Amino acid sequence: MNLSGSTALVTGATAGIGRAVALQLAREGAEVVVHGRDADRGRAVVGEIEAGGRAARFVQADLTDAADVLRLAERAGEVDVLVNNAGIYRFLPTSQMTAELFDLHMNLNTKAPYLLVRALAPGMAERGGGSIVNVSTLAAAVPTKGTGMYAASKAALEQLTRVWAAEYADQGVRVNAVAPGPTRTPGTDDMDAATLKAVADTTAMRRVAEPAEVAEAIVFLASDRASDITGVVLEVAGGRLGIG
Ligand code: NAP
């Protein structure tokens, strides 16, 4: 995978899966725009990339704020690869879900990727091509109690992935998604081990993945190695139960 000469924007790259994606993209030669809210963690990821002899810069933005999303797109400039990774997941029965949490999921998990694709994909097309990878979740396809709001926000993102793939197919821009299963990240750190294991037990391999394993698939889809792949949702989730 040679991404030399390309620029990649990774949202939510200050932690977890996004951080692993940023590090792997840099290793493959891309200059990485590391996005997040926490400037200290952002600087640390940039430092790690620079220590490996690659280039990166940090851009701070709160993606629940549409104006800030557009500011991020502007500050990122010309990007060849966009990884829409930043996201939140709150698991609650519908009766306990609030209107505020509904907006938070939709704004961060669905609307921010929408605004970033709208802002950045036309430039990719004009320059002759690009690649977009959206980070979804296995929960978007497998109904699991308590995941309704989160799953719906990501199911919308998956359908947008297929529509964007169709819209941009003849302009050289590929759009795919990766749907991880349970993965050990700062976001899942505050789940107790039993809960995380219970989620892992809903998959065939019954394990919790490391962020780098999910990043491998994202970086593959982002690269020219996946030149004939668009509009797919690739599950990196240890297998759905019942597959044999
Ligand atoms: P994480 O450890 O919680 O990290 C979240 C990242 O998103 C951080 O970089 C954070 O930046 C950023 N972020 C959060 N809220 C933000 C906001 N309002 N504005 C801008 N950035 C914000 O997450 P993760 O577990 O790696 O998950 C990454 C993606 O994978 C998410 O889309 C998630 O839905 C998906 N996923 C995760 C799992 C899993 O088990 N971990 C499974 C399936 C899917 P700051 O900390 O700098 O604010």
CSV table of C-alpha atoms and ligand atoms in Angstrom, one decimal:
chain,number,residue,atom,x,y,z
A,1,MET,CA,0.0,0.0,0.0
A,2,ASN,CA,1.7,3.2,-1.0
A,3,LEU,CA,-0.1,6.3,0.1
A,4,SER,CA,2.9,8.6,-0.5
A,5,GLY,CA,1.9,12.0,-1.8
A,6,SER,CA,-1.6,11.7,-0.5
A,7,THR,CA,-3.3,13.6,2.4
A,8,ALA,CA,-5.7,11.9,4.7
A,9,LEU,CA,-8.2,13.4,7.2
A,10,VAL,CA,-9.1,11.1,10.1
A,11,THR,CA,-11.8,12.3,12.4
A,12,GLY,CA,-11.6,11.2,16.0
A,13,ALA,CA,-7.9,10.4,15.6
A,14,THR,CA,-6.9,11.3,19.1
A,15,ALA,CA,-8.0,7.9,20.5
A,16,GLY,CA,-9.0,4.4,19.8
A,17,ILE,CA,-9.7,3.2,16.3
A,18,GLY,CA,-9.1,6.6,14.8
A,19,ARG,CA,-5.7,6.9,16.3
A,20,ALA,CA,-4.7,3.5,15.0
A,21,VAL,CA,-5.9,4.5,11.5
A,22,ALA,CA,-3.9,7.7,11.6
A,23,LEU,CA,-0.7,5.8,12.6
A,24,GLN,CA,-1.2,3.2,9.9
A,25,LEU,CA,-2.0,5.7,7.2
A,26,ALA,CA,1.1,7.6,8.1
A,27,ARG,CA,3.2,4.4,8.0
A,28,GLU,CA,1.9,3.8,4.5
A,29,GLY,CA,3.2,7.3,3.5
A,30,ALA,CA,0.1,9.6,3.8
A,31,GLU,CA,0.3,13.0,5.4
A,32,VAL,CA,-2.3,12.9,8.1
A,33,VAL,CA,-4.7,15.5,9.4
A,34,VAL,CA,-5.3,14.3,12.9
A,35,HIS,CA,-8.7,15.5,14.1
A,36,GLY,CA,-10.2,15.5,17.6
A,37,ARG,CA,-11.2,17.8,20.5
A,38,ASP,CA,-8.5,17.1,23.0
A,39,ALA,CA,-5.4,19.1,21.9
A,40,ASP,CA,-3.0,17.2,24.2
A,41,ARG,CA,-4.0,13.9,22.8
A,42,GLY,CA,-3.9,15.4,19.3
A,43,ARG,CA,-0.4,16.6,19.8
A,44,ALA,CA,0.7,13.2,21.1
A,45,VAL,CA,-0.6,11.4,18.0
A,46,VAL,CA,1.1,14.0,15.7
A,47,GLY,CA,4.3,13.5,17.7
A,48,GLU,CA,4.1,9.7,17.3
A,49,ILE,CA,3.7,10.1,13.5
A,50,GLU,CA,6.5,12.6,13.3
A,51,ALA,CA,8.8,10.3,15.3
A,52,GLY,CA,8.2,7.7,12.6
A,53,GLY,CA,9.5,10.2,10.0
A,54,ARG,CA,6.1,11.1,8.6
A,55,ALA,CA,4.1,14.3,8.5
A,56,ALA,CA,0.9,15.2,10.4
A,57,ARG,CA,-1.0,18.1,11.8
A,58,PHE,CA,-3.7,18.4,14.4
A,59,VAL,CA,-7.0,20.2,13.8
A,60,GLN,CA,-9.4,20.7,16.6
A,61,ALA,CA,-13.2,20.7,16.1
A,62,ASP,CA,-16.4,19.7,17.9
A,63,LEU,CA,-18.3,17.7,15.3
A,64,THR,CA,-21.6,18.1,17.0
A,65,ASP,CA,-21.5,21.8,15.8
A,66,ALA,CA,-22.1,22.1,12.1
A,67,ALA,CA,-20.1,25.3,11.8
A,68,ASP,CA,-17.1,23.6,13.4
A,69,VAL,CA,-17.5,20.7,10.9
A,70,LEU,CA,-17.3,23.1,8.0
A,71,ARG,CA,-14.3,24.8,9.6
A,72,LEU,CA,-12.5,21.5,9.9
A,73,ALA,CA,-13.2,20.8,6.2
A,74,GLU,CA,-11.7,24.1,5.3
A,75,ARG,CA,-8.7,23.7,7.5
A,76,ALA,CA,-8.0,20.2,6.3
A,77,GLY,CA,-7.7,21.6,2.7
A,78,GLU,CA,-7.3,19.2,-0.2
A,79,VAL,CA,-7.6,15.7,1.1
A,80,ASP,CA,-7.4,12.4,-0.9
A,81,VAL,CA,-8.6,10.2,1.9
A,82,LEU,CA,-11.4,10.9,4.4
A,83,VAL,CA,-12.0,8.6,7.3
A,84,ASN,CA,-15.2,9.4,9.1
A,85,ASN,CA,-14.4,7.7,12.4
A,86,ALA,CA,-15.4,10.1,15.3
A,87,GLY,CA,-18.5,8.7,17.0
A,88,ILE,CA,-20.3,8.1,20.2
A,89,TYR,CA,-22.2,5.1,21.5
A,90,ARG,CA,-24.6,5.3,24.5
A,91,PHE,CA,-26.5,2.1,25.2
A,92,LEU,CA,-29.9,2.7,26.8
A,93,PRO,CA,-33.4,1.3,26.4
A,94,THR,CA,-35.6,3.5,24.3
A,95,SER,CA,-37.7,4.6,27.3
A,96,GLN,CA,-34.5,6.1,28.9
A,97,MET,CA,-33.1,7.7,25.7
A,98,THR,CA,-33.4,11.5,25.8
A,99,ALA,CA,-34.0,14.0,23.0
A,100,GLU,CA,-30.5,15.5,23.7
A,101,LEU,CA,-28.8,12.1,23.3
A,102,PHE,CA,-30.8,11.5,20.1
A,103,ASP,CA,-29.4,14.7,18.7
A,104,LEU,CA,-25.9,13.9,19.9
A,105,HIS,CA,-25.8,10.6,18.1
A,106,MET,CA,-27.3,11.9,14.9
A,107,ASN,CA,-25.2,15.0,14.8
A,108,LEU,CA,-21.9,13.3,15.5
A,109,ASN,CA,-22.4,9.9,13.9
A,110,THR,CA,-24.5,10.9,10.8
A,111,LYS,CA,-24.6,14.6,10.1
A,112,ALA,CA,-20.9,15.4,10.6
A,113,PRO,CA,-19.9,12.7,8.0
A,114,TYR,CA,-22.6,14.0,5.7
A,115,LEU,CA,-21.3,17.5,5.9
A,116,LEU,CA,-17.7,16.4,5.5
A,117,VAL,CA,-18.5,14.3,2.4
A,118,ARG,CA,-20.5,17.2,0.9
A,119,ALA,CA,-17.6,19.6,1.5
A,120,LEU,CA,-14.7,17.4,0.5
A,121,ALA,CA,-15.8,14.8,-2.1
A,122,PRO,CA,-16.3,17.3,-4.9
A,123,GLY,CA,-12.7,18.4,-4.6
A,124,MET,CA,-11.5,14.8,-4.7
A,125,ALA,CA,-13.6,14.3,-7.9
A,126,GLU,CA,-12.1,17.5,-9.4
A,127,ARG,CA,-8.6,16.3,-8.7
A,128,GLY,CA,-9.3,12.9,-10.3
A,129,GLY,CA,-10.2,10.7,-7.4
A,130,GLY,CA,-10.2,9.9,-3.7
A,131,SER,CA,-11.4,7.5,-1.1
A,132,ILE,CA,-13.8,7.7,1.8
A,133,VAL,CA,-14.2,5.2,4.6
A,134,ASN,CA,-17.0,5.5,7.1
A,135,VAL,CA,-16.8,3.8,10.4
A,136,SER,CA,-20.1,2.0,11.3
A,137,THR,CA,-20.8,-0.8,13.7
A,138,LEU,CA,-22.0,-4.4,13.7
A,139,ALA,CA,-24.9,-3.1,15.8
A,140,ALA,CA,-26.2,-1.4,12.7
A,141,ALA,CA,-27.1,-4.8,11.2
A,142,VAL,CA,-27.7,-7.0,14.3
A,143,PRO,CA,-30.6,-5.8,16.5
A,144,THR,CA,-29.3,-5.7,20.1
A,145,LYS,CA,-31.3,-4.4,23.1
A,146,GLY,CA,-30.3,-0.9,24.1
A,147,THR,CA,-28.4,0.0,20.9
A,148,GLY,CA,-31.4,1.5,19.0
A,149,MET,CA,-30.3,5.1,18.8
A,150,TYR,CA,-26.7,4.3,18.1
A,151,ALA,CA,-27.5,1.6,15.6
A,152,ALA,CA,-29.9,3.8,13.7
A,153,SER,CA,-27.4,6.6,13.4
A,154,LYS,CA,-24.9,4.2,11.9
A,155,ALA,CA,-27.4,2.4,9.7
A,156,ALA,CA,-28.1,5.8,8.2
A,157,LEU,CA,-24.4,6.2,7.6
A,158,GLU,CA,-24.2,2.8,5.9
A,159,GLN,CA,-27.0,3.7,3.5
A,160,LEU,CA,-25.3,7.0,2.8
A,161,THR,CA,-22.2,5.0,2.0
A,162,ARG,CA,-24.0,3.1,-0.7
A,163,VAL,CA,-25.6,6.2,-2.1
A,164,TRP,CA,-22.4,8.2,-2.1
A,165,ALA,CA,-20.6,5.3,-3.8
A,166,ALA,CA,-23.2,5.4,-6.6
A,167,GLU,CA,-23.0,9.2,-6.8
A,168,TYR,CA,-19.2,9.4,-7.1
A,169,ALA,CA,-18.5,6.1,-8.9
A,170,ASP,CA,-17.9,7.7,-12.3
A,171,GLN,CA,-15.8,10.5,-10.7
A,172,GLY,CA,-13.1,8.3,-9.3
A,173,VAL,CA,-14.2,8.6,-5.6
A,174,ARG,CA,-14.7,5.3,-3.8
A,175,VAL,CA,-16.9,5.2,-0.7
A,176,ASN,CA,-17.0,2.2,1.7
A,177,ALA,CA,-17.7,1.5,5.3
A,178,VAL,CA,-16.1,-0.7,8.0
A,179,ALA,CA,-18.4,-2.1,10.7
A,180,PRO,CA,-16.4,-3.1,13.8
A,181,GLY,CA,-17.5,-5.4,16.5
A,182,PRO,CA,-16.4,-4.8,20.2
A,183,THR,CA,-13.0,-3.2,20.2
A,184,ARG,CA,-10.8,-2.2,23.1
A,185,THR,CA,-10.6,1.6,23.1
A,186,PRO,CA,-10.8,4.5,25.5
A,187,GLY,CA,-14.5,4.6,24.6
A,188,THR,CA,-15.1,1.1,25.8
A,189,ASP,CA,-12.7,1.4,28.8
A,190,ASP,CA,-15.5,2.6,31.0
A,191,MET,CA,-17.6,-0.5,30.2
A,192,ASP,CA,-17.0,-3.1,32.8
A,193,ALA,CA,-15.2,-6.2,31.5
A,194,ALA,CA,-18.3,-8.4,31.9
A,195,THR,CA,-20.4,-6.1,29.7
A,196,LEU,CA,-17.7,-6.0,27.0
A,197,LYS,CA,-17.4,-9.8,27.2
A,198,ALA,CA,-21.1,-10.1,26.8
A,199,VAL,CA,-21.0,-8.0,23.6
A,200,ALA,CA,-18.1,-10.1,22.4
A,201,ASP,CA,-20.2,-13.2,23.0
A,202,THR,CA,-22.7,-11.9,20.4
A,203,THR,CA,-20.0,-12.6,17.8
A,204,ALA,CA,-18.8,-15.9,16.4
A,205,MET,CA,-15.2,-15.5,17.5
A,206,ARG,CA,-16.3,-14.2,21.0
A,207,ARG,CA,-13.4,-11.8,21.3
A,208,VAL,CA,-12.7,-8.1,21.7
A,209,ALA,CA,-10.6,-6.7,18.9
A,210,GLU,CA,-7.6,-4.3,19.2
A,211,PRO,CA,-7.9,-1.0,17.3
A,212,ALA,CA,-5.0,-1.9,15.0
A,213,GLU,CA,-7.0,-4.9,13.6
A,214,VAL,CA,-9.9,-2.7,12.6
A,215,ALA,CA,-7.5,0.0,11.2
A,216,GLU,CA,-6.0,-2.6,8.9
A,217,ALA,CA,-9.3,-3.0,7.1
A,218,ILE,CA,-10.0,0.8,7.0
A,219,VAL,CA,-6.5,1.5,5.6
A,220,PHE,CA,-6.9,-1.2,3.0
A,221,LEU,CA,-10.2,0.2,1.8
A,222,ALA,CA,-8.7,3.7,1.8
A,223,SER,CA,-5.8,2.6,-0.4
A,224,ASP,CA,-5.6,1.9,-4.1
A,225,ARG,CA,-5.3,-1.8,-3.2
A,226,ALA,CA,-9.1,-1.7,-3.0
A,227,SER,CA,-9.3,0.1,-6.4
A,228,ASP,CA,-12.3,-2.0,-7.5
A,229,ILE,CA,-14.3,-1.9,-4.2
A,230,THR,CA,-17.0,0.7,-3.6
A,231,GLY,CA,-20.3,0.8,-1.7
A,232,VAL,CA,-19.5,-2.1,0.6
A,233,VAL,CA,-19.8,-2.4,4.4
A,234,LEU,CA,-17.0,-4.6,5.6
A,235,GLU,CA,-17.7,-6.3,8.9
A,236,VAL,CA,-14.5,-6.5,11.0
A,237,ALA,CA,-16.3,-8.0,14.0
A,238,GLY,CA,-15.1,-11.6,14.6
A,239,GLY,CA,-18.0,-12.9,12.5
A,240,ARG,CA,-21.7,-12.8,13.0
A,241,LEU,CA,-23.1,-15.6,15.2
A,242,GLY,CA,-24.7,-18.4,13.2
A,243,ILE,CA,-22.3,-18.4,10.3
A,244,GLY,CA,-21.3,-22.0,10.9
B,1,NAP,P1,-13.3,6.5,21.4
B,1,NAP,O1,-12.2,5.7,21.9
B,1,NAP,O2,-14.4,6.9,22.3
B,1,NAP,O3,-12.7,7.8,20.7
B,1,NAP,C1,-13.6,8.7,20.1
B,1,NAP,C2,-12.9,9.6,19.2
B,1,NAP,O4,-13.9,10.5,18.6
B,1,NAP,C3,-11.9,10.5,19.9
B,1,NAP,O5,-10.9,10.8,19.1
B,1,NAP,C4,-12.8,11.7,20.2
B,1,NAP,O6,-12.0,12.9,20.2
B,1,NAP,C5,-13.7,11.8,19.0
B,1,NAP,N1,-14.9,12.5,19.4
B,1,NAP,C6,-15.8,12.2,20.3
B,1,NAP,N2,-16.8,13.1,20.4
B,1,NAP,C7,-16.5,14.1,19.5
B,1,NAP,C8,-17.0,15.3,19.1
B,1,NAP,N3,-18.2,15.8,19.7
B,1,NAP,N4,-16.4,16.1,18.2
B,1,NAP,C9,-15.3,15.7,17.6
B,1,NAP,N5,-14.7,14.5,17.9
B,1,NAP,C10,-15.2,13.7,18.9
B,1,NAP,O7,-14.0,5.7,20.1
B,1,NAP,P2,-13.7,4.3,19.5
B,1,NAP,O8,-14.2,3.3,20.4
B,1,NAP,O9,-12.3,4.2,18.9
B,1,NAP,O10,-14.8,4.4,18.3
B,1,NAP,C11,-14.4,5.0,17.0
B,1,NAP,C12,-15.5,4.7,16.0
B,1,NAP,O11,-15.7,3.3,15.9
B,1,NAP,C13,-16.9,5.3,16.4
B,1,NAP,O12,-17.5,5.8,15.3
B,1,NAP,C14,-17.6,4.1,17.0
B,1,NAP,O13,-19.0,4.2,16.9
B,1,NAP,C15,-17.1,3.0,16.1
B,1,NAP,N6,-17.1,1.6,16.8
B,1,NAP,C16,-16.5,1.4,17.9
B,1,NAP,C17,-16.6,0.1,18.5
B,1,NAP,C18,-15.8,-0.2,19.8
B,1,NAP,O14,-16.1,-1.3,20.4
B,1,NAP,N7,-14.9,0.6,20.3
B,1,NAP,C19,-17.4,-0.9,17.9
B,1,NAP,C20,-18.0,-0.6,16.7
B,1,NAP,C21,-17.9,0.7,16.2
B,1,NAP,P3,-11.5,13.7,21.6
B,1,NAP,O15,-11.4,12.6,22.7
B,1,NAP,O16,-10.3,14.4,21.2
B,1,NAP,O17,-12.7,14.6,21.9
